[in-house]
Each structure stands twice: as C-alpha cells, then as structure tokens.
PDB file of C-alpha atoms in Angstrom:
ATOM      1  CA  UNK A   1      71.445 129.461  74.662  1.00 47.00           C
ATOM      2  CA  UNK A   2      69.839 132.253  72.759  1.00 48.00           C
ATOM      3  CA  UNK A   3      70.456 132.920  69.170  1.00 44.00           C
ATOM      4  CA  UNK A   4      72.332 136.720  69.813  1.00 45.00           C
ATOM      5  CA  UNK A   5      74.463 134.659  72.341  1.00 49.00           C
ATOM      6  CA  UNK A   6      75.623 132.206  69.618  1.00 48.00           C
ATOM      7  CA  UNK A   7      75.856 135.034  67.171  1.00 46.00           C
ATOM      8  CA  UNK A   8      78.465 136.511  69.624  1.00 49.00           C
ATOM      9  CA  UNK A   9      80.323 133.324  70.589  1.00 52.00           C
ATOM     10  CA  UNK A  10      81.034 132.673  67.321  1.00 50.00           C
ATOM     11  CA  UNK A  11      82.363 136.433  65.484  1.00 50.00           C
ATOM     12  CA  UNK A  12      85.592 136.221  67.253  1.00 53.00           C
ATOM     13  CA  UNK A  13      86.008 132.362  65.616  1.00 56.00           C
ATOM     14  CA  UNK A  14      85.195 133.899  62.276  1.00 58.00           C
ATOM     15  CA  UNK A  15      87.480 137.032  62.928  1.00 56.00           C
ATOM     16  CA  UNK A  16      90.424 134.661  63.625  1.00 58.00           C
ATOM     17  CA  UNK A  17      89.162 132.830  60.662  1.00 65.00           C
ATOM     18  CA  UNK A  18      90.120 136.261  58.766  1.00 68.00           C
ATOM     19  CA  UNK A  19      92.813 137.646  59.995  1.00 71.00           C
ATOM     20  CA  UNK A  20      94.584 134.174  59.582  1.00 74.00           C
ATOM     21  CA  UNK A  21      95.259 133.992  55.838  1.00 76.00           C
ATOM     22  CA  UNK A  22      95.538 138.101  55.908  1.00 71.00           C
ATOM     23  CA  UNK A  23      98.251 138.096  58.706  1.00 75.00           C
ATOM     24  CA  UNK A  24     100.020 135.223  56.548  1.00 76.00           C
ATOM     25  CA  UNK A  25      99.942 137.651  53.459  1.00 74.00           C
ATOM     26  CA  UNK A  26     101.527 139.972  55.057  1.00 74.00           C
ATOM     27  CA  UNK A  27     104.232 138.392  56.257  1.00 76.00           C
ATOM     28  CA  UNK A  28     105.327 136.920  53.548  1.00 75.00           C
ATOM     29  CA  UNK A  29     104.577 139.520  51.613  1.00 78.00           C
ATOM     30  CA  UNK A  30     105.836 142.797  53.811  1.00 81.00           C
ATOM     31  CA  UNK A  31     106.973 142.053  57.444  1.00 85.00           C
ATOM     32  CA  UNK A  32     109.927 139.147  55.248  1.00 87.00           C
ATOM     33  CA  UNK A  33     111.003 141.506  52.606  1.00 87.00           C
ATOM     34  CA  UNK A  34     111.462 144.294  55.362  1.00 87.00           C
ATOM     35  CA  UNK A  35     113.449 142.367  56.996  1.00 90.00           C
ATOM     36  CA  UNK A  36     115.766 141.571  54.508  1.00 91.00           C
ATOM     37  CA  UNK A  37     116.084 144.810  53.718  1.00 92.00           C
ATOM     38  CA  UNK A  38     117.006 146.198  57.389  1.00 93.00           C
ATOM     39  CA  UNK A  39     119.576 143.442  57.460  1.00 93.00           C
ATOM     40  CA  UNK A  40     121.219 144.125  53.970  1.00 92.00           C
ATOM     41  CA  UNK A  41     121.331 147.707  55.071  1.00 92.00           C
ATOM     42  CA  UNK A  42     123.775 146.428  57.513  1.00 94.00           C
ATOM     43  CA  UNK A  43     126.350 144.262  55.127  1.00 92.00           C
ATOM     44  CA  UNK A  44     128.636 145.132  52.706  1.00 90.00           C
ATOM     45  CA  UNK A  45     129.509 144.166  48.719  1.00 86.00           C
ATOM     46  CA  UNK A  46     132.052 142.875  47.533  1.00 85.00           C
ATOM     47  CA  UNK A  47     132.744 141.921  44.150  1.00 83.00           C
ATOM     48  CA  UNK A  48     129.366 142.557  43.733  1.00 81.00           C
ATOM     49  CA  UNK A  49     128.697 139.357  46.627  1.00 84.00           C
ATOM     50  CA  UNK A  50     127.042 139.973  49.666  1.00 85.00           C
ATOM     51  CA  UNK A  51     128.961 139.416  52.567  1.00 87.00           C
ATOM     52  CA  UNK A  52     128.037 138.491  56.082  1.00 86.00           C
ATOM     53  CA  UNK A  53     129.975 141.661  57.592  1.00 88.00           C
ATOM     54  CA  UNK A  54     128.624 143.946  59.853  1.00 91.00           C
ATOM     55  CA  UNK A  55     128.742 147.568  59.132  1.00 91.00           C
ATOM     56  CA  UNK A  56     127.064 151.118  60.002  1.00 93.00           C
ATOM     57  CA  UNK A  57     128.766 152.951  56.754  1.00 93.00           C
ATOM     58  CA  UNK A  58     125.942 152.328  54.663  1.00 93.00           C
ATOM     59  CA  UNK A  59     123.424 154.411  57.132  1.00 95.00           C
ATOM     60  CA  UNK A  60     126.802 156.826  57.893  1.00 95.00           C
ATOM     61  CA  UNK A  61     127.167 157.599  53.993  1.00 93.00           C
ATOM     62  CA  UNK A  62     123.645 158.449  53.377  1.00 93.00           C
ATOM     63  CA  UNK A  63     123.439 161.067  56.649  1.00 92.00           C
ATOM     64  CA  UNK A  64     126.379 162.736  55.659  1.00 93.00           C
ATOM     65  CA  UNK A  65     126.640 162.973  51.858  1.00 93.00           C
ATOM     66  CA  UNK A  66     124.965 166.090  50.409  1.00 94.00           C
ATOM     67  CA  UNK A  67     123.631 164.545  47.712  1.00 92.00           C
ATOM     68  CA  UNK A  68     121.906 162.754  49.367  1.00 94.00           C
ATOM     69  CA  UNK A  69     120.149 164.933  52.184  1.00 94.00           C
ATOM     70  CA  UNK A  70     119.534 167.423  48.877  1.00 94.00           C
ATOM     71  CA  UNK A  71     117.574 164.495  47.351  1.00 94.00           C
ATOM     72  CA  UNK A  72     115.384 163.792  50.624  1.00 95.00           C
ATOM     73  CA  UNK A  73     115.179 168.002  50.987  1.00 95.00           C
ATOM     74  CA  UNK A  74     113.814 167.843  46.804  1.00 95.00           C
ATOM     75  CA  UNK A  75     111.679 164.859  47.396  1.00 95.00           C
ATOM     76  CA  UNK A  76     110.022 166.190  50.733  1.00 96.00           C
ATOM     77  CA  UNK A  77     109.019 169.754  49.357  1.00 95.00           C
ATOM     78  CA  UNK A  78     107.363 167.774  46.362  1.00 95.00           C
ATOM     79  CA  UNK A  79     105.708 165.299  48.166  1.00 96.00           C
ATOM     80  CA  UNK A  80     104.062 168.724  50.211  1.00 95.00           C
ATOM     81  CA  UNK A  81     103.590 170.564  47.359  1.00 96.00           C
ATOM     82  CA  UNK A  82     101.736 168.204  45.425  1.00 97.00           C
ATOM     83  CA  UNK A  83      99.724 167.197  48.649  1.00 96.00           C
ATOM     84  CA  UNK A  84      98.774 170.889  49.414  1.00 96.00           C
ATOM     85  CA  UNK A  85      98.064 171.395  45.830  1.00 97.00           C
ATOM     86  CA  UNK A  86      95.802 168.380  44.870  1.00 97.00           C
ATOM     87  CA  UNK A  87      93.835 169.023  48.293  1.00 96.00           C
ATOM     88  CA  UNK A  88      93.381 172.532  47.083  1.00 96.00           C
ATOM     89  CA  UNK A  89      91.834 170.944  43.811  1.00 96.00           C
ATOM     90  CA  UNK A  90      90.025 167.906  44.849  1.00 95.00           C
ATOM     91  CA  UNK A  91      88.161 169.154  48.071  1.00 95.00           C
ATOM     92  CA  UNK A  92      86.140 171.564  46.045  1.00 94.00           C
ATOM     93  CA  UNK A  93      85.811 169.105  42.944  1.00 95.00           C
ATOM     94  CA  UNK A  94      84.070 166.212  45.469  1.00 94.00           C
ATOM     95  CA  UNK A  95      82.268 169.002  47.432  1.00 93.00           C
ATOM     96  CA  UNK A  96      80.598 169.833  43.816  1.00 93.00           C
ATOM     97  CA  UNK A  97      79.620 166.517  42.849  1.00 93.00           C
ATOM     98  CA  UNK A  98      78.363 165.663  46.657  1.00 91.00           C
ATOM     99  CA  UNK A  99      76.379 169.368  47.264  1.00 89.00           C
ATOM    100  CA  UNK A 100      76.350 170.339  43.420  1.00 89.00           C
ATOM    101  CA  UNK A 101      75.734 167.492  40.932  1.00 90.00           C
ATOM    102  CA  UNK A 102      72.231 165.515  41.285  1.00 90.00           C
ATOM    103  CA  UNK A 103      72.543 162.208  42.501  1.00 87.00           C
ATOM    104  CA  UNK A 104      71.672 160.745  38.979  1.00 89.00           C
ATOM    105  CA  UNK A 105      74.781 161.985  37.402  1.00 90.00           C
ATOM    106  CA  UNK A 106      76.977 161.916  40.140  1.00 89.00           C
ATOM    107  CA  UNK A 107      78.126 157.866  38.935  1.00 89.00           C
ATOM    108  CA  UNK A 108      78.728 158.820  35.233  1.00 92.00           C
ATOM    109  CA  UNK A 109      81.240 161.780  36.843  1.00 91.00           C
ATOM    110  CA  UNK A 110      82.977 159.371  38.985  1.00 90.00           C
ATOM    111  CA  UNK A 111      83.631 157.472  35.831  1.00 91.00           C
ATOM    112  CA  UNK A 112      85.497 160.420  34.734  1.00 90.00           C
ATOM    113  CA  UNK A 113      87.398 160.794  37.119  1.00 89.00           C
ATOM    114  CA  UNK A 114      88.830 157.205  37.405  1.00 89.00           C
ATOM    115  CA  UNK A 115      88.641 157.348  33.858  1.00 87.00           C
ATOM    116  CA  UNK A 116      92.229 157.957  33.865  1.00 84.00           C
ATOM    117  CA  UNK A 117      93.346 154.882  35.524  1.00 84.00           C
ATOM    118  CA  UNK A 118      92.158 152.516  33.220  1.00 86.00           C
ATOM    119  CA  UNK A 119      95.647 153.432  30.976  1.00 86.00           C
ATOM    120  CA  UNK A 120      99.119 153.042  32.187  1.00 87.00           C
ATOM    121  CA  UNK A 121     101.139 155.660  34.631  1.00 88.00           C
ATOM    122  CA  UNK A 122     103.594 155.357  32.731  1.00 87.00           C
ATOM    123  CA  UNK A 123     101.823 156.320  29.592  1.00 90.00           C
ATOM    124  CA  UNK A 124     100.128 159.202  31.223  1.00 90.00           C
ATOM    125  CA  UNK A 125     103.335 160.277  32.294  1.00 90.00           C
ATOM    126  CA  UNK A 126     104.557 160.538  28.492  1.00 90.00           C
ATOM    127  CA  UNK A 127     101.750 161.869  27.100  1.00 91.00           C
ATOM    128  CA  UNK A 128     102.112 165.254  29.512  1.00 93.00           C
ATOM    129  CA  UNK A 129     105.560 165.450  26.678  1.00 92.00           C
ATOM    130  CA  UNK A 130     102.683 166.516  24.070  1.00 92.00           C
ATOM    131  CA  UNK A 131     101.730 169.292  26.419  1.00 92.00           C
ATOM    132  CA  UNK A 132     105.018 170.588  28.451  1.00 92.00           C
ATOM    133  CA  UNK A 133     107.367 170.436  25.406  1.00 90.00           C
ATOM    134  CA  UNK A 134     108.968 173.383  23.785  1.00 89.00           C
ATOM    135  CA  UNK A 135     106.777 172.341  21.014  1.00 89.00           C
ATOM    136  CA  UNK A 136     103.874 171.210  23.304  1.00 89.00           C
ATOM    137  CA  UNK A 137      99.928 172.513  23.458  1.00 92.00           C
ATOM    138  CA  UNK A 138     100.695 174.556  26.208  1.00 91.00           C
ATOM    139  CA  UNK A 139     103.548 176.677  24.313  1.00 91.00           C
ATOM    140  CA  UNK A 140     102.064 177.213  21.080  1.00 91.00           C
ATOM    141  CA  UNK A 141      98.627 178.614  22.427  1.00 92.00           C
ATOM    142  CA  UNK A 142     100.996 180.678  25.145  1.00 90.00           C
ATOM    143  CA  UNK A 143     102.632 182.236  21.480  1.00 90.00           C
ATOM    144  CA  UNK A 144      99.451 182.316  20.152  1.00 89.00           C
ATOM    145  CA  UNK A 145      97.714 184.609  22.277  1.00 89.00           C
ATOM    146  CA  UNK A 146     101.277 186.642  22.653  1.00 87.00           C
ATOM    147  CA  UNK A 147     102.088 185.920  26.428  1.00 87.00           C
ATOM    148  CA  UNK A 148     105.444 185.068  25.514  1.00 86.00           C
ATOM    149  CA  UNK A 149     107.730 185.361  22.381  1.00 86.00           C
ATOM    150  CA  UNK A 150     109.557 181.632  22.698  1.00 89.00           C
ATOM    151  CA  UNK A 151     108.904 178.715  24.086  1.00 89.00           C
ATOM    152  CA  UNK A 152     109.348 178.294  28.004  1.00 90.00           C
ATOM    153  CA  UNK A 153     111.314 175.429  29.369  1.00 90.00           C
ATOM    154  CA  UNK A 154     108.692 173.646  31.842  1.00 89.00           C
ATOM    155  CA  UNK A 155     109.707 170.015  30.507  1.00 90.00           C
ATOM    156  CA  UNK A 156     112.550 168.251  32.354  1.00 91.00           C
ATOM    157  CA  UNK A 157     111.757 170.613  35.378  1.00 91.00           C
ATOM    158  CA  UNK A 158     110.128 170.599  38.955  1.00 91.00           C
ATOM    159  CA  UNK A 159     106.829 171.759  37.977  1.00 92.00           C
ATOM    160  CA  UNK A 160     106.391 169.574  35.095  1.00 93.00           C
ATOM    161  CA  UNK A 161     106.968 166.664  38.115  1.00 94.00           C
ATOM    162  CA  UNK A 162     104.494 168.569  40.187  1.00 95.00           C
ATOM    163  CA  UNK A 163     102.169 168.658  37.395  1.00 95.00           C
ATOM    164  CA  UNK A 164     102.426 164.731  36.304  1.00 94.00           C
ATOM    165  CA  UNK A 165     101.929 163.621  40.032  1.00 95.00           C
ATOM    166  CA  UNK A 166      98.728 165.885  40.594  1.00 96.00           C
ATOM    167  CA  UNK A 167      97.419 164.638  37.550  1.00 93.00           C
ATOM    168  CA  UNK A 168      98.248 161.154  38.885  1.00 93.00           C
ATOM    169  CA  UNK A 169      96.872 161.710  42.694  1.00 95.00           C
ATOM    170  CA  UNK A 170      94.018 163.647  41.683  1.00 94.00           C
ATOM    171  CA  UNK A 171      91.321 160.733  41.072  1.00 94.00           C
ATOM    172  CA  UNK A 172      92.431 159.340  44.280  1.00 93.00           C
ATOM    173  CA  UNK A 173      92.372 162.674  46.456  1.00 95.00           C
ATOM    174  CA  UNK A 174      88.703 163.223  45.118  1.00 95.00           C
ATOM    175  CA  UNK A 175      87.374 160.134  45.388  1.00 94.00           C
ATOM    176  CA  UNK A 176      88.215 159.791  49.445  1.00 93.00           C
ATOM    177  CA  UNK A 177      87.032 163.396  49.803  1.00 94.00           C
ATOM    178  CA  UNK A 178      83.805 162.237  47.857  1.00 94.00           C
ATOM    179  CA  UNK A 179      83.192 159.115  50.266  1.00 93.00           C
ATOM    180  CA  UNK A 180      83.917 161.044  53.378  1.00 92.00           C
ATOM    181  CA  UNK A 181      81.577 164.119  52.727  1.00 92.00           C
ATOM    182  CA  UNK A 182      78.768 162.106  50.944  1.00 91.00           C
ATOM    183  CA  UNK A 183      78.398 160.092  55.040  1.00 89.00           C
ATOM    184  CA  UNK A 184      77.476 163.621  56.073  1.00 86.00           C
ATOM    185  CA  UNK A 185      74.027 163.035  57.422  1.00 83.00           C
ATOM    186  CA  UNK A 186      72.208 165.812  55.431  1.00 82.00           C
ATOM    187  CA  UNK A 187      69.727 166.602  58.776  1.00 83.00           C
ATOM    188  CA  UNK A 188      72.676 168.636  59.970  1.00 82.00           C
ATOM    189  CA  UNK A 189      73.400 170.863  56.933  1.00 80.00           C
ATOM    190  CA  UNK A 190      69.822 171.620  57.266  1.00 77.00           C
ATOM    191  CA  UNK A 191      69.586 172.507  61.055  1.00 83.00           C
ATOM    192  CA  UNK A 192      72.587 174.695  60.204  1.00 79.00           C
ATOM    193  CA  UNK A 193      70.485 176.701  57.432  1.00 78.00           C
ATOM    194  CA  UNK A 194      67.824 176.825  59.694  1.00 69.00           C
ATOM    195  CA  UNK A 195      69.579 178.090  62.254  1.00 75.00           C
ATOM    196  CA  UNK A 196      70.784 181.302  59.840  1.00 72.00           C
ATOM    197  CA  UNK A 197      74.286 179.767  58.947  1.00 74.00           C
ATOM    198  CA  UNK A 198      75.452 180.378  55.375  1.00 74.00           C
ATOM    199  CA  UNK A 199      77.413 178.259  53.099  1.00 75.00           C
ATOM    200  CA  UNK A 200      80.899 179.753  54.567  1.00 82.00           C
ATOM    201  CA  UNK A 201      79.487 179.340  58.244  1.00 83.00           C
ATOM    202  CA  UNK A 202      77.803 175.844  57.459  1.00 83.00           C
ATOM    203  CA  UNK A 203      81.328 174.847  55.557  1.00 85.00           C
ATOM    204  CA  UNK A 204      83.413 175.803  58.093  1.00 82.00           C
ATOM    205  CA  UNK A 205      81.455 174.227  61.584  1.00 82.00           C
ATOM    206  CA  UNK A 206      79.781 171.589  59.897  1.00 84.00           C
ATOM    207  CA  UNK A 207      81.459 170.437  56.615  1.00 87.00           C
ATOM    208  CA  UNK A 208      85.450 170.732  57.481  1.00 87.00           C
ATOM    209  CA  UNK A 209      85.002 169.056  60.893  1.00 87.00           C
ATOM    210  CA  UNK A 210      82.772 166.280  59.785  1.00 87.00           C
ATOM    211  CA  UNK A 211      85.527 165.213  57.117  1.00 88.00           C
ATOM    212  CA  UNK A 212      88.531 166.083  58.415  1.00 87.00           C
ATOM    213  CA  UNK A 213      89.293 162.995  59.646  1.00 86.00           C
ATOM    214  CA  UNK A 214      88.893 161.828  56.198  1.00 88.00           C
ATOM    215  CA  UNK A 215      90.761 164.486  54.584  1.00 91.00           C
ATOM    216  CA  UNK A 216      93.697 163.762  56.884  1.00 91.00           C
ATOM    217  CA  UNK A 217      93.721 160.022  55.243  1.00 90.00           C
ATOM    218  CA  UNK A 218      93.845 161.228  51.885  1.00 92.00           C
ATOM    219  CA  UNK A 219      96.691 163.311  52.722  1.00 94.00           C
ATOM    220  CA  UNK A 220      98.662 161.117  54.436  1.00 93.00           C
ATOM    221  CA  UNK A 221      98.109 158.411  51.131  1.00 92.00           C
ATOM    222  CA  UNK A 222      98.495 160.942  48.785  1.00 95.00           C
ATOM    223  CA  UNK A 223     102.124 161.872  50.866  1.00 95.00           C
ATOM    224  CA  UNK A 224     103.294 158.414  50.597  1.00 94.00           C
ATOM    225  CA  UNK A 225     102.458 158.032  46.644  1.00 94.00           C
ATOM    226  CA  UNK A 226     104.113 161.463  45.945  1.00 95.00           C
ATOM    227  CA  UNK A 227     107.247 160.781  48.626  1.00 96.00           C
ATOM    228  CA  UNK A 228     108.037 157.429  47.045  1.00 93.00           C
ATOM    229  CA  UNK A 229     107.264 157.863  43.149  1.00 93.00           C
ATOM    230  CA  UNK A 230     109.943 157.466  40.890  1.00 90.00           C
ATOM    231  CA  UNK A 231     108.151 157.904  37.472  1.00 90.00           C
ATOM    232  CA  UNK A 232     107.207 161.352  37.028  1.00 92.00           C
ATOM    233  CA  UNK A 233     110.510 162.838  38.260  1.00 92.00           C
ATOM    234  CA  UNK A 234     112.497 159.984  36.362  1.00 90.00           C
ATOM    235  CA  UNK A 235     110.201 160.864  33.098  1.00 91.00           C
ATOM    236  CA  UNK A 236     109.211 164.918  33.379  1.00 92.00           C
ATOM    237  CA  UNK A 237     111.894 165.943  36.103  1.00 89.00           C
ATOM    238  CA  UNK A 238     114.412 164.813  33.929  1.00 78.00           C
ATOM    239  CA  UNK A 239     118.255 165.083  36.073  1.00 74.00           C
ATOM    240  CA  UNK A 240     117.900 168.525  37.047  1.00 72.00           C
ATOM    241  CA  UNK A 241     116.841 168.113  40.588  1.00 80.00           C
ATOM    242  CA  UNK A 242     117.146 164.292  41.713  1.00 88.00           C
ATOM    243  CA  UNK A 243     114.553 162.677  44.032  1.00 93.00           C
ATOM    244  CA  UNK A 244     115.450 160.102  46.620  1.00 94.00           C
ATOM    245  CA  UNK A 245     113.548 157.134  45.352  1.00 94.00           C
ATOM    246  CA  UNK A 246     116.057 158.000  41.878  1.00 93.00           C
ATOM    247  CA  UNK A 247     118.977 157.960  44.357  1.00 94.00           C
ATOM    248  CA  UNK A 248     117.726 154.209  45.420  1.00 94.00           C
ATOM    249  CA  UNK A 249     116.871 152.869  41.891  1.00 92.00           C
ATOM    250  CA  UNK A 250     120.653 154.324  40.973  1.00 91.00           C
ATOM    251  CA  UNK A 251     122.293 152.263  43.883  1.00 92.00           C
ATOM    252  CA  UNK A 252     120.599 148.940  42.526  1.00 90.00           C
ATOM    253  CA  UNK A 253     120.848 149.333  38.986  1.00 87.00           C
ATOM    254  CA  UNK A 254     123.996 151.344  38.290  1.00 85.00           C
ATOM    255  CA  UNK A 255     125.993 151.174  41.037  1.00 83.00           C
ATOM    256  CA  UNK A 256     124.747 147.486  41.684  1.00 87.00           C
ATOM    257  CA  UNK A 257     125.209 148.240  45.766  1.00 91.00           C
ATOM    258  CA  UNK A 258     122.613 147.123  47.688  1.00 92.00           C
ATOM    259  CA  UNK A 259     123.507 147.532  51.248  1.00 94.00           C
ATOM    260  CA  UNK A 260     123.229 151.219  50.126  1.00 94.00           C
ATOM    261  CA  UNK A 261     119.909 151.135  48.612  1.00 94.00           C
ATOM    262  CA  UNK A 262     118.723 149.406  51.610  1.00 95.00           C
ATOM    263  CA  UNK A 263     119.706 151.826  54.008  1.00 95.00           C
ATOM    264  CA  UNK A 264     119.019 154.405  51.502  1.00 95.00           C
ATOM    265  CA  UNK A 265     114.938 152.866  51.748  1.00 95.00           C
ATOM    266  CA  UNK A 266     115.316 152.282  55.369  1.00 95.00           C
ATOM    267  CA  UNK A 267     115.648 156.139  55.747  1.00 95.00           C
ATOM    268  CA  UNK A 268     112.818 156.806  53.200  1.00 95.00           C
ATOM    269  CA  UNK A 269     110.806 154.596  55.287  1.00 94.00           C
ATOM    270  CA  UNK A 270     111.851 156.317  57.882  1.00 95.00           C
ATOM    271  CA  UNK A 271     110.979 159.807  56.861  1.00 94.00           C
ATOM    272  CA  UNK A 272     107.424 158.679  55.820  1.00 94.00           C
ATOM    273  CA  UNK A 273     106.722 157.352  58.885  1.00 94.00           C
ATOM    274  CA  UNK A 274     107.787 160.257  60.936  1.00 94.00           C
ATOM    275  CA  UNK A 275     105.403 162.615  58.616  1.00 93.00           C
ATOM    276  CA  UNK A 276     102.358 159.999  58.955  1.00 92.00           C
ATOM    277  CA  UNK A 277     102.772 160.156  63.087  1.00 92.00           C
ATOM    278  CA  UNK A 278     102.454 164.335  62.881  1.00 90.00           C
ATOM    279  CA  UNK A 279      99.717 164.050  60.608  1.00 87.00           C
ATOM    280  CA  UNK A 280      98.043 161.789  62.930  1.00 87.00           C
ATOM    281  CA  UNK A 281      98.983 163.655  66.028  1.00 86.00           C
ATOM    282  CA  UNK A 282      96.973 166.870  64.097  1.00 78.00           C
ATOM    283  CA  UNK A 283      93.758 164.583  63.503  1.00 77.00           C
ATOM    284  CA  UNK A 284      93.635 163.803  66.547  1.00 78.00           C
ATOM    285  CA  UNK A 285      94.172 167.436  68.393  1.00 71.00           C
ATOM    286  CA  UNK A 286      91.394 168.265  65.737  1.00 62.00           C
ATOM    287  CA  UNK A 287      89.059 165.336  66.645  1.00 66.00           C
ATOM    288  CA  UNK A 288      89.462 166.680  70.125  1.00 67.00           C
ATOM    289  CA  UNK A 289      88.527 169.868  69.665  1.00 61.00           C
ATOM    290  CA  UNK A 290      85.919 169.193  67.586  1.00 60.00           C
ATOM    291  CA  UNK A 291      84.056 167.099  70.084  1.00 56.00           C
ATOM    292  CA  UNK A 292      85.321 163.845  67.850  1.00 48.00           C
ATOM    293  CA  UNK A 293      83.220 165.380  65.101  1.00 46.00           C
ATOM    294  CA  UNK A 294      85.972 164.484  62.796  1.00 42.00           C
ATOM    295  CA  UNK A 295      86.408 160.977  62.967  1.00 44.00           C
TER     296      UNK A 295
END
C-alpha cells in the first residue's frame, strides 16, 4: 500500500478524531441550552416557580403586543443601519491598506485597528459620554466654530447607539474585508490594467466580485452583533426607543418571567435566522452570476 493511499485512509480517522470533542462542545454548550430555552418558552410562572404546564401565550403575547413588534421594528432598522453604514466605512479602509499601504506597514495598521479591543465594550461604550454629551467634545467645538448656538441632544438617542455599535463593529468589518481582498491573486488586477480597465472598471469586474462572498460574511456577522447587542442601546440609547434584546433582559431581571424571555429569544432567533437565509440566497444569485467568482 502506497504512502498517498495511507495518507487518505487515515484523514477521515483524524477528522472524526476532530469533530468528536468539537461536536461535544457544542452540545453542551449550544444545541442543551437551546433546548431549554424552546421548552421554557412553552411553560408558565408561577410564584415565580416554573411549572410543567403547557402553554402558547408566551409566543401569543409577544406577536401581538405593540411594544413589542415596535422593539423588533427599532432593533431591525439598527441592526441595517449600522451594517450598511460600517460596510460603507470599512470596505474602503481595508481596500487602502490592501492596494494603498506598503506591505511593511500594513501589520503596525492592523494593530490599530484591533487596538480598540484590547479595553472593555463596556468601557468604550462610556467613554463615547465624553464625546456625545451636552457638554461633550463634539458640542463645544460645534459652538466653537458657531454651527449651532446650544448644545444638541445626540446622547440618550438613536444615533448615539448607531454611533457606539459602528465604533464597536468597525475593527471586525475591516479586518474580514482585509483577509478577503488581500487572497486576490494580484496577476488579475494586472491583466485588467493591461487590458485598458481603470480603477472604477477594475473595482467593479474584478475587485467586488472576487470578495463578495466575503463581504456577504461580514455582513451577515456584523447583523447578528448589532441585532442582538444590548450595551450600546442600554448605555447611549438610553429609554427613548427600546431594543428587543432590552425587552428580554427586562423579562428576566425585572419582571423575573422567563417563559417570556424565552419566547421573546426564540423570536429573536428567529428573525436572525430568517435575515442570514436572504443574505445567503443573494451570495449565492451573485456567485452565480459571477461565474462563482465570488466565493
């Protein structure tokens, strides 16, 4: 038996050998919990016991309560306006330090950006209160160059949430733009000059295919992180306009129901899930039509 034969007998052994210990991780650590969840979604409290009843007025209460579908409505248009925005930031940040920045520099730039994740969220979070306040950076230079005559309320708002969570996705966005365009084999950027494309032409039949696929992944991430935070809107969002992971944190901490804030998660889960499938549905129309140039 020759070596390569061996070599080929034996990956599927060491595969198994992976995929073992993994699989066990998560199930104990994802497939269990989620399953406790579904099911409390389907009991009922009393005196603040769990009981072994079955009921659907958990699920009923958070499709027809307002508040509710006004939180998922809030949380949704966030979640897509963050995405939209910190893809409108980071493609052409990694696109500089891929095409741009000389190879030499390009690690101590990457430090920068990740730079930010070596402190807490949370603290990040606070410090943008130096900034957005009444009193903040952003106000006093706005009076000091006479755009406005008293402080503007951006604190406690929407946008200062927007703001905290594209500060907070950014490193992230960039970074998987970064990998994806820096596997672009360079040959073809150069037949494409040489065959009188320009930077727009070159960008948009060469570049954008190549990494969509991998722009589609950092969306879809980036979705899921901005869907599901609670920190920014609990911290610069104030109680103005509630998100839906607020709604679940509310259910366990102050209201103490849990059946509630499992069906309340089971929906959230839901929702992402649903937004994950269209966004893989596009990616792979565009892979098609791109001749799979964008996987």
């Amino acid at each position: 038996m020759s070596l390569m034969q061996k070599t080929r007998r034996g990956a599927p052994n060491r595969s198994a050998g992976w995929l073992l210990p993994l699989s066990g991780w998560m199930t104990f650590f994802y497939l269990i919990p989620l399953a406790f969840i579904v099911l409390t979604s389907f009991r009922t409290m009393v005196n603040y016991q769990l009981t072994d009843q079955f009921t659907l007025q958990n699920y009923l209460t958070v499709l027809t309560e307002p508040l509710y579908w006004k939180a998922l409505r809030v949380s949704l248009l966030l979640a897509v306006r963050v995405v939209l925005i910190t893809t409108l930031i980071a493609y052409p940040l990694a696109m500089v330090l891929v095409f741009v920045v000389p190879r030499r520099w390009r690690t101590f730039f990457l430090i920068l950006i990740i730079a930010p994740f070596w402190t807490s969220y949370l603290i990040r979070a606070y410090s943008w209160f130096i900034v957005l306040g009444n009193n903040g950076i952003l106000n006093l230079m706005l009076e000091a160059l006479g755009f406005i005559d008293q402080p503007v309320q951006i604190l406690y708002t929407g946008a200062a949430t927007t703001i905290g969570l594209v500060h907070y996705l950014l490193p992230i966005m960039t970074l998987t733009i970064y990998t994806t365009l820096e596997n672009i084999d360079p040959s073809l950027l150069e037949a494409a000059n040489d065959l009188g494309a320009g930077g727009i032409r070159s960008f948009v039949h060469v570049i954008l295919p190549l990494s969509a696929g991998g722009l589609v992944n950092g969306m879809m991430f980036l979705f899921i992180l901005a869907f599901a935070d609670f920190v920014s809107p609990a911290t610069l969002g104030g109680q103005s306009e509630r998100v839906f992971p607020q709604l679940i944190v509310d259910a366990v901490q102050w209201n103490i129901n849990w059946p509630l804030a499992s069906a309340l998660s089971m929906v959230m889960v839901t929702v992402i899930l649903l937004v994950l499938l269209l966004l893989s549905l596009l990616r792979n129309i565009g892979n098609r039509e791109n001749g799979g140039a964008g996987k």
